[in-house]
PDB file of C-alpha atoms in Angstrom:
ATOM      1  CA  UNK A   1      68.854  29.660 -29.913  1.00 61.00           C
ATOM      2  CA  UNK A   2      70.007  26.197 -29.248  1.00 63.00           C
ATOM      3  CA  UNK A   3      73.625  27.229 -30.367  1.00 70.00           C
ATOM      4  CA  UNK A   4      74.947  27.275 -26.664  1.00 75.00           C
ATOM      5  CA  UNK A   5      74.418  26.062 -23.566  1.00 79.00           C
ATOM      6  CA  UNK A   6      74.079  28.572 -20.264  1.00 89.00           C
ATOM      7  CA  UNK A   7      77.152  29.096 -18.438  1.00 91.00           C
ATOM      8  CA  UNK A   8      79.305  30.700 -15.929  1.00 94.00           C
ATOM      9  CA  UNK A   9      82.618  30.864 -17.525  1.00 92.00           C
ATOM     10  CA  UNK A  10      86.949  32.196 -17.574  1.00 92.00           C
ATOM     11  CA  UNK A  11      88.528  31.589 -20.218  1.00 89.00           C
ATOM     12  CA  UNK A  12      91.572  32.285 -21.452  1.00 89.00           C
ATOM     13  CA  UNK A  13      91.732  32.579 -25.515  1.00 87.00           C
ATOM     14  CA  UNK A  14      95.385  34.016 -25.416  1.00 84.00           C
ATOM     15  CA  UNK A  15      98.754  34.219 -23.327  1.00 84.00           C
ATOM     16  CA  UNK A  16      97.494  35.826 -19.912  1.00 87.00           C
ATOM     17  CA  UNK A  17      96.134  33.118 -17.159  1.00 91.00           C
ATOM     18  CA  UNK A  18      92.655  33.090 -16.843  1.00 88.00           C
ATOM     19  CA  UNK A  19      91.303  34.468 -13.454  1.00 92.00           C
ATOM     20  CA  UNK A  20      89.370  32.245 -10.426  1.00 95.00           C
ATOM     21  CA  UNK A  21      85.405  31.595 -10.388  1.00 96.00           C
ATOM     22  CA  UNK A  22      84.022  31.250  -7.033  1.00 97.00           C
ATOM     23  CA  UNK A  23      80.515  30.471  -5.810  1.00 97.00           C
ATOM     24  CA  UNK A  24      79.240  30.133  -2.509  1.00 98.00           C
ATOM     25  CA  UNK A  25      75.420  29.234  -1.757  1.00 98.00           C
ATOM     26  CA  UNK A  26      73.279  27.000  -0.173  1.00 98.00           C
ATOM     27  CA  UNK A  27      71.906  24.607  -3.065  1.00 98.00           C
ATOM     28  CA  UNK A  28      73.207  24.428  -6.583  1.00 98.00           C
ATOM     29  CA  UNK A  29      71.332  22.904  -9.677  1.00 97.00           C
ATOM     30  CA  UNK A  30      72.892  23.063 -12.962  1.00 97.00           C
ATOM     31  CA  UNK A  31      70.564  21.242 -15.440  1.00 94.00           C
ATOM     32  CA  UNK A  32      69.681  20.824 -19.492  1.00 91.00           C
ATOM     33  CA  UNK A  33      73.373  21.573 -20.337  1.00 92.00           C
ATOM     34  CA  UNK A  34      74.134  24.312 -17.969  1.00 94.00           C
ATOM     35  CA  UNK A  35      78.073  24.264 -16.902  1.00 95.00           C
ATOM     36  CA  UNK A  36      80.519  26.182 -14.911  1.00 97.00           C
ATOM     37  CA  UNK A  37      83.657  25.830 -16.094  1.00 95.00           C
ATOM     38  CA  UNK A  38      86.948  27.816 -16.318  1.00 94.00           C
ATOM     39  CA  UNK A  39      88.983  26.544 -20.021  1.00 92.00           C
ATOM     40  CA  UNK A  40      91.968  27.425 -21.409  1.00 89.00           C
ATOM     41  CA  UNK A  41      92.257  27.857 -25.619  1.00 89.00           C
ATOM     42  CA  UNK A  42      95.961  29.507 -25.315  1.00 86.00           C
ATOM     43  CA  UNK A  43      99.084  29.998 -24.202  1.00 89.00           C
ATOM     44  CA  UNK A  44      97.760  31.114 -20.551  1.00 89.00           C
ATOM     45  CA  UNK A  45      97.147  28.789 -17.670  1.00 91.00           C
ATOM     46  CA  UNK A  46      92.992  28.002 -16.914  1.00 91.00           C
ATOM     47  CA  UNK A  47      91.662  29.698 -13.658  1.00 93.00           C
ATOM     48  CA  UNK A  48      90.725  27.814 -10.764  1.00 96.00           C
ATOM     49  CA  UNK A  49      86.667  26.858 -10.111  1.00 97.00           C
ATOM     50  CA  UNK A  50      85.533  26.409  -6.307  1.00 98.00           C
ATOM     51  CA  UNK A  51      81.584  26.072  -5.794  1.00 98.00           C
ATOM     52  CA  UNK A  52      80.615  25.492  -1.721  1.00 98.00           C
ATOM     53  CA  UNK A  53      77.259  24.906  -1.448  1.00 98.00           C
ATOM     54  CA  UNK A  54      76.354  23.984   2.088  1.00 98.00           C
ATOM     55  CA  UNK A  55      73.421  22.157   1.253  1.00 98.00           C
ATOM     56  CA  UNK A  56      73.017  20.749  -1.735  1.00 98.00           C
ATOM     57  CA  UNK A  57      74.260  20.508  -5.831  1.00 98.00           C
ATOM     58  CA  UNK A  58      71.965  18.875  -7.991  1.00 98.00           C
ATOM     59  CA  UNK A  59      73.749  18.239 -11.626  1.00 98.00           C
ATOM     60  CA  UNK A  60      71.133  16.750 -14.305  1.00 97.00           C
ATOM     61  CA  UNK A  61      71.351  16.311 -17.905  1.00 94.00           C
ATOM     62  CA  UNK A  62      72.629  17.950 -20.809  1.00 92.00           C
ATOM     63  CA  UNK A  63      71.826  19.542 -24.304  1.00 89.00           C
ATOM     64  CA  UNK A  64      72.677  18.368 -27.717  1.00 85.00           C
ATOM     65  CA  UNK A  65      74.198  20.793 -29.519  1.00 83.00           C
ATOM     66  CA  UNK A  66      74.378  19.913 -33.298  1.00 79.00           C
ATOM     67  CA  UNK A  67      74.725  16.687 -32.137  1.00 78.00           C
ATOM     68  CA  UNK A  68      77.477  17.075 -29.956  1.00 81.00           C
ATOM     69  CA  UNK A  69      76.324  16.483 -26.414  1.00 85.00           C
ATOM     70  CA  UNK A  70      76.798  18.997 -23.757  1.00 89.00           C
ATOM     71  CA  UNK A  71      76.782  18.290 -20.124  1.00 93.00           C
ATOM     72  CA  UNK A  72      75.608  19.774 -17.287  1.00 95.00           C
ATOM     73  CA  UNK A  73      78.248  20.309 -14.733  1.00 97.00           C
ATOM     74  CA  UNK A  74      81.699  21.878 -13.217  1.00 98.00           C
ATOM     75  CA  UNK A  75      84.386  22.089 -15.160  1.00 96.00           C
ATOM     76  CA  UNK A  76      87.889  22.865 -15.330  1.00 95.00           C
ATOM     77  CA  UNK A  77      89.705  22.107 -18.904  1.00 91.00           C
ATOM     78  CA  UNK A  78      92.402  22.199 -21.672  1.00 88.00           C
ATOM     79  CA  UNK A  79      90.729  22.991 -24.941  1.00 86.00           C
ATOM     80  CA  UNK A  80      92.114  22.238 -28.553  1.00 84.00           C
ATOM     81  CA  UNK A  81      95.051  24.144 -29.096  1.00 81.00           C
ATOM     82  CA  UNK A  82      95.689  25.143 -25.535  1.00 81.00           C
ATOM     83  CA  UNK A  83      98.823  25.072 -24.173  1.00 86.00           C
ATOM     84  CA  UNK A  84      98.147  26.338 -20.246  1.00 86.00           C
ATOM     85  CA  UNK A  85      97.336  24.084 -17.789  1.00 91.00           C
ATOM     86  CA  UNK A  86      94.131  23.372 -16.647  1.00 92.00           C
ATOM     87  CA  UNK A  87      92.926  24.746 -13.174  1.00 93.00           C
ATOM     88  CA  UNK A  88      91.930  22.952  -9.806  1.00 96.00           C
ATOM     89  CA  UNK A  89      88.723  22.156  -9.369  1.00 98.00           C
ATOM     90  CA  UNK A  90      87.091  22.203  -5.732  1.00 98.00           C
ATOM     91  CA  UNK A  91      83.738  20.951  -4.231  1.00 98.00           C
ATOM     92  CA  UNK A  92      82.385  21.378  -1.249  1.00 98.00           C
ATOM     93  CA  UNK A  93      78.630  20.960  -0.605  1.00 98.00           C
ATOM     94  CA  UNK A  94      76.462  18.702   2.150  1.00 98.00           C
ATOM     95  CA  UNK A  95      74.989  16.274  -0.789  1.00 98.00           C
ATOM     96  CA  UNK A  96      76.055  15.633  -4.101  1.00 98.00           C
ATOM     97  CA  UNK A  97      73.859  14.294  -6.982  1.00 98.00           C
ATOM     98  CA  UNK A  98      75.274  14.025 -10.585  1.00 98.00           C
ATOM     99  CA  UNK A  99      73.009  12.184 -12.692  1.00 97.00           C
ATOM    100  CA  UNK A 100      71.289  11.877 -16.094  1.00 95.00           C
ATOM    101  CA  UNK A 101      74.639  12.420 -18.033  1.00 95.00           C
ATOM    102  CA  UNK A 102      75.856  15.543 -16.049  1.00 96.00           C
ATOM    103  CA  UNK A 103      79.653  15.389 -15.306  1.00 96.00           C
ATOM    104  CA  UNK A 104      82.138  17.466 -12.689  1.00 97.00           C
ATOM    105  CA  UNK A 105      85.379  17.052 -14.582  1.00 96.00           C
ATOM    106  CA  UNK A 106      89.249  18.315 -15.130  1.00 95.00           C
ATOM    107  CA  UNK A 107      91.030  17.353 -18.068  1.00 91.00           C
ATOM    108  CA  UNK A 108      94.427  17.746 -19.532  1.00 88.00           C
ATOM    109  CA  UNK A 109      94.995  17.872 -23.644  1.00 86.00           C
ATOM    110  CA  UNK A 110      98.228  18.339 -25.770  1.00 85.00           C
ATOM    111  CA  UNK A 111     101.469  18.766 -23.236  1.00 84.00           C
ATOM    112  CA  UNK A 112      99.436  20.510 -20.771  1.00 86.00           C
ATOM    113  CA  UNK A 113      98.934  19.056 -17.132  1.00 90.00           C
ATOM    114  CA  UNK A 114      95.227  18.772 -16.419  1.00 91.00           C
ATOM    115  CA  UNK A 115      94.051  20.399 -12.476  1.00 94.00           C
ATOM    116  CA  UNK A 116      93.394  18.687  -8.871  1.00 96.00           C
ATOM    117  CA  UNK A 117      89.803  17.793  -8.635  1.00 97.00           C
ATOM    118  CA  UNK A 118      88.620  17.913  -4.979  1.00 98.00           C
ATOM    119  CA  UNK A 119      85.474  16.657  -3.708  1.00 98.00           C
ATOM    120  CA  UNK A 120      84.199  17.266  -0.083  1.00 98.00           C
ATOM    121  CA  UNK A 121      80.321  16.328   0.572  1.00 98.00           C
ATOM    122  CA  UNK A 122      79.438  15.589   3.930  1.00 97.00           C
ATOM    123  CA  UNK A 123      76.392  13.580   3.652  1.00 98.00           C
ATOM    124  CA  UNK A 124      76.652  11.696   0.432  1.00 98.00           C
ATOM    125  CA  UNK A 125      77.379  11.279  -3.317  1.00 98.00           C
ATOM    126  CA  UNK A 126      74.876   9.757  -6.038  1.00 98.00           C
ATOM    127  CA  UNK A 127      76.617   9.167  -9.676  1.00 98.00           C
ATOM    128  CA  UNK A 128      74.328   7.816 -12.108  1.00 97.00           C
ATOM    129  CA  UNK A 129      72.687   7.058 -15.440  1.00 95.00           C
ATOM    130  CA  UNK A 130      73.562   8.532 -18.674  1.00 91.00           C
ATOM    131  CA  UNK A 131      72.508  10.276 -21.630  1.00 85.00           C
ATOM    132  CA  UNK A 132      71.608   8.334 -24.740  1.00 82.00           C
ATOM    133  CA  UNK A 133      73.738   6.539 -26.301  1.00 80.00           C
ATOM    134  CA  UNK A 134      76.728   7.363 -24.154  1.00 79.00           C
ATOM    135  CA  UNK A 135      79.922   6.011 -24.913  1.00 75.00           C
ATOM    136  CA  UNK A 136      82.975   5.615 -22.036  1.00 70.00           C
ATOM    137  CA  UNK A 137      84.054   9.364 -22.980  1.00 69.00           C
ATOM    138  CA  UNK A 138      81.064  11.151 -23.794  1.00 77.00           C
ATOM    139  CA  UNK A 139      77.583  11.136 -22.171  1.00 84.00           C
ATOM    140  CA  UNK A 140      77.787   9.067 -19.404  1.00 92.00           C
ATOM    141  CA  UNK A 141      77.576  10.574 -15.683  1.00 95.00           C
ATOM    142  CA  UNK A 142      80.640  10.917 -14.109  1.00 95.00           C
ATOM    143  CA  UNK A 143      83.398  12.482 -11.950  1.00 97.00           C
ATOM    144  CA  UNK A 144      86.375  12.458 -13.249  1.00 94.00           C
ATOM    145  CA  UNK A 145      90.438  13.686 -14.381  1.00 95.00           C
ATOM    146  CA  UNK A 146      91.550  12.545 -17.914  1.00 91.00           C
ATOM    147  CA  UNK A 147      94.296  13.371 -20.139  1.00 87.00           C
ATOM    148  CA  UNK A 148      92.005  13.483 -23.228  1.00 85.00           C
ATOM    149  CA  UNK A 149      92.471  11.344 -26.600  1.00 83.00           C
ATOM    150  CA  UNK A 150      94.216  12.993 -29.434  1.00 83.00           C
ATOM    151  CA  UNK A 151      93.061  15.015 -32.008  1.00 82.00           C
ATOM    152  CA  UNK A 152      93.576  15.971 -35.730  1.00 83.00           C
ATOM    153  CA  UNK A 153      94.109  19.580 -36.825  1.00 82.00           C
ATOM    154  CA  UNK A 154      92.691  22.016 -38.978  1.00 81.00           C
ATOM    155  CA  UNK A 155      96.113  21.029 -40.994  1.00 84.00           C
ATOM    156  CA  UNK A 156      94.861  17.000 -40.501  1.00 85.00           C
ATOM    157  CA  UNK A 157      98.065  16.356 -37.766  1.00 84.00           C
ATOM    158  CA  UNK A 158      97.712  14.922 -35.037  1.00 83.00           C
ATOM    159  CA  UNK A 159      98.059  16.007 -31.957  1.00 83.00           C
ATOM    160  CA  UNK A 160      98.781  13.582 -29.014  1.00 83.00           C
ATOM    161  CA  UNK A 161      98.028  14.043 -25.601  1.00 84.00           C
ATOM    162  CA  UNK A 162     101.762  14.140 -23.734  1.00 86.00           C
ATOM    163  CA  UNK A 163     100.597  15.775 -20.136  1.00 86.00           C
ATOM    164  CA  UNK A 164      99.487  14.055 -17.264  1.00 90.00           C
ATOM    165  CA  UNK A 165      96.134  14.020 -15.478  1.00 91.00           C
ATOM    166  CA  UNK A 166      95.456  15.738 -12.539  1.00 93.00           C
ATOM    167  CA  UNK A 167      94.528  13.557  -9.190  1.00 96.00           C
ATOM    168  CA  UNK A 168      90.902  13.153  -8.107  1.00 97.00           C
ATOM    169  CA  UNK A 169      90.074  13.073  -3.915  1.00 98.00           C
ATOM    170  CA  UNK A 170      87.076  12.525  -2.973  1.00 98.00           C
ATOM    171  CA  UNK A 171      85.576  12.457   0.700  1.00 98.00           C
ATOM    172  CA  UNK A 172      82.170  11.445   1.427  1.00 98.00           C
ATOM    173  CA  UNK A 173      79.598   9.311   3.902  1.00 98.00           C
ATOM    174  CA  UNK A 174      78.671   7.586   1.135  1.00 98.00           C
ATOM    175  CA  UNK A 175      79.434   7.324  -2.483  1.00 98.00           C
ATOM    176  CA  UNK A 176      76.938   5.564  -4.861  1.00 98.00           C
ATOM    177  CA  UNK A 177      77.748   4.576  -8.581  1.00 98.00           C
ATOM    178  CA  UNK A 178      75.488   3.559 -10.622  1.00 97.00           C
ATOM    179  CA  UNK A 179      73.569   2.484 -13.355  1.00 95.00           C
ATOM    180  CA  UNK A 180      76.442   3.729 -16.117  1.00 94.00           C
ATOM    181  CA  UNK A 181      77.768   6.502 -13.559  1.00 96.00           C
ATOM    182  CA  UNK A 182      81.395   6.478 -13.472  1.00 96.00           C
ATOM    183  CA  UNK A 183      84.595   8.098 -11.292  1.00 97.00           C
ATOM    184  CA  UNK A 184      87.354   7.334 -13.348  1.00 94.00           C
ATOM    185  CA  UNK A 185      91.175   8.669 -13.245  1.00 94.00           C
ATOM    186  CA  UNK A 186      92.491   7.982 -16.826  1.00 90.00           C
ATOM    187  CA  UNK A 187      95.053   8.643 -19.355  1.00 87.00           C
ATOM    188  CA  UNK A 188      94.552   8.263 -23.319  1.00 86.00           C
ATOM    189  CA  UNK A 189      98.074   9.532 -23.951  1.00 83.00           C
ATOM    190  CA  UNK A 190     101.677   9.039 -23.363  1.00 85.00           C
ATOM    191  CA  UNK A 191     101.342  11.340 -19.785  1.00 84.00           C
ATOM    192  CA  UNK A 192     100.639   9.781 -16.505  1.00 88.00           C
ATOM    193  CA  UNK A 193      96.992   9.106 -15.155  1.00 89.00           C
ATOM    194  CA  UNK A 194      96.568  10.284 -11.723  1.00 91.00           C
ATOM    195  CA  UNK A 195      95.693   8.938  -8.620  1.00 94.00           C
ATOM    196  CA  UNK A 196      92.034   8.279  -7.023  1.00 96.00           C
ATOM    197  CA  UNK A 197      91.641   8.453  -3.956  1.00 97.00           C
ATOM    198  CA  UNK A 198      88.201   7.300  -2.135  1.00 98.00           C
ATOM    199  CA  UNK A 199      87.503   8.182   1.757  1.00 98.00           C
ATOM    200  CA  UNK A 200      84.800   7.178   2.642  1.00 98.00           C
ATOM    201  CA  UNK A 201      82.181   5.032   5.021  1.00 97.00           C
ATOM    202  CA  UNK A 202      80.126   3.335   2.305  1.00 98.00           C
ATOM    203  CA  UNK A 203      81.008   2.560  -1.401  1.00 98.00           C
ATOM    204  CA  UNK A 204      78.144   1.369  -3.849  1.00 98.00           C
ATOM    205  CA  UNK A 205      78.777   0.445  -6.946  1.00 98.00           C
ATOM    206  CA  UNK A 206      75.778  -1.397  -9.036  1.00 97.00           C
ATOM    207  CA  UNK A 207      74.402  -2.255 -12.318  1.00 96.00           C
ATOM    208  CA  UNK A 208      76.856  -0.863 -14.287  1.00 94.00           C
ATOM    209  CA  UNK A 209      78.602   1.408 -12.174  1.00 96.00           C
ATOM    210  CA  UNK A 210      82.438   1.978 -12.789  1.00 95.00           C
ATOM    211  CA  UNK A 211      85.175   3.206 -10.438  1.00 96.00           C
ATOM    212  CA  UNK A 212      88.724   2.944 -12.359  1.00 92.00           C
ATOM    213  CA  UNK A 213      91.764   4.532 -13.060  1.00 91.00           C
ATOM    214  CA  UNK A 214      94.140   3.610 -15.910  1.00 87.00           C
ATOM    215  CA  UNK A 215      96.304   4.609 -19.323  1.00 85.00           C
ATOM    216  CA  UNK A 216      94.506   3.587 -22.536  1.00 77.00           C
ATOM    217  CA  UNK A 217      96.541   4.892 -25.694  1.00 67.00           C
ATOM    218  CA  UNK A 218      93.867   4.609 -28.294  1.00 62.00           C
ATOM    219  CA  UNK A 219      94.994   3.067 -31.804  1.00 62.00           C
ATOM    220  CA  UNK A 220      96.629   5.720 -33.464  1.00 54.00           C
ATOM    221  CA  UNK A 221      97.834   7.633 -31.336  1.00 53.00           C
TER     222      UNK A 221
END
């Protein structure tokens, strides 16, 4: 009805921890929006996601949803108002693509640490494009952690983002970053960013491709 996107989801909405979503196959596509992600909305710690796919995973795209976009990917978060920490996130597959604005992400918000993202494709990883109008945190293609930007309240407070990020490893042949695609390891609050860590035998990155990590306090906050 255009109100959500597909998933495969645990979350936790109260004070218990959220449970572990595993998913072994050959090949994995997640497209138009589709996501697999474990969240947390409460008091109880996110779940942990691990998706081997000894093949392939193909991640492409995403839905707007009342304007908000929605990408396709893997997912491992701290929602507004959470308090838990968000899950690890593991990867294992033969050849990765994520492209066309999808995203494999874990992310920390409020005091809340965000999860370990782990990355293991044995052939090789393609990052790249966008969706419309994509800005550096929203739309563009990308594997990342992030301690997300503040927000303001249903009481109009704001609330800061004091946890760290989680650390991002990834091992590959070869990783390829392009054309907007990013891999980034950031903070937007007073918590620490975490560390990036790259092993591999070929790095690419081209027209407009970024690999970073870094803190950027936005104004404000």
């Amino acid at each position: 009805d255009g109100e959500f996107p597909s998933d495969l989801f645990v979350n936790v909405t109260n004070t218990g921890d959220g449970g572990n979503l595993t998913i072994e196959t050959k090949r994995l596509i997640a497209k138009d929006g589709g996501q697999i992600k474990a969240l947390t909305f409460g008091n109880g710690n996110a779940g942990n996601v691990t998706v081997k796919a000894s093949e392939f995973i193909d991640l492409d795209g995403f839905v707007l949803v009342n304007d908000e976009i929605f990408p396709s990917g893997l997912f491992t978060k701290v929602e507004r108002g959470g308090k838990g920490n968000a899950g690890n996130l593991t990867v294992e597959t033969g050849k990765l693509t994520v492209v066309n604005g999808a995203q494999i992400a874990s992310t920390a918000r409020n005091a809340s640490k965000g999860g370990e993202l782990n990355i293991n494709a044995t052939d090789s990883i393609l990052v790249s494009g966008s969706a419309p109008n994509a800005t550096l945190l929203s739309g563009r293609s990308g594997i990342f952690v992030s301690a997300d930007p503040s927000y303001t309240d249903a009481l109009g407070e704001l609330v800061p983002t004091t946890g760290d990020s989680g650390n991002l490893l990834i091992n590959t042949g070869k990783l390829t970053v392009e054309e907007g695609g990013t891999v980034i390891a950031d903070t937007f609050g007073t918590g620490k960013a975490g560390e990036l860590t790259l092993n591999v035998s070929e790095l690419v990155i081209r027209n407009g491709g970024l690999v970073r990590t870094g803190s950027l306090v936005e104004e404000g906050a």
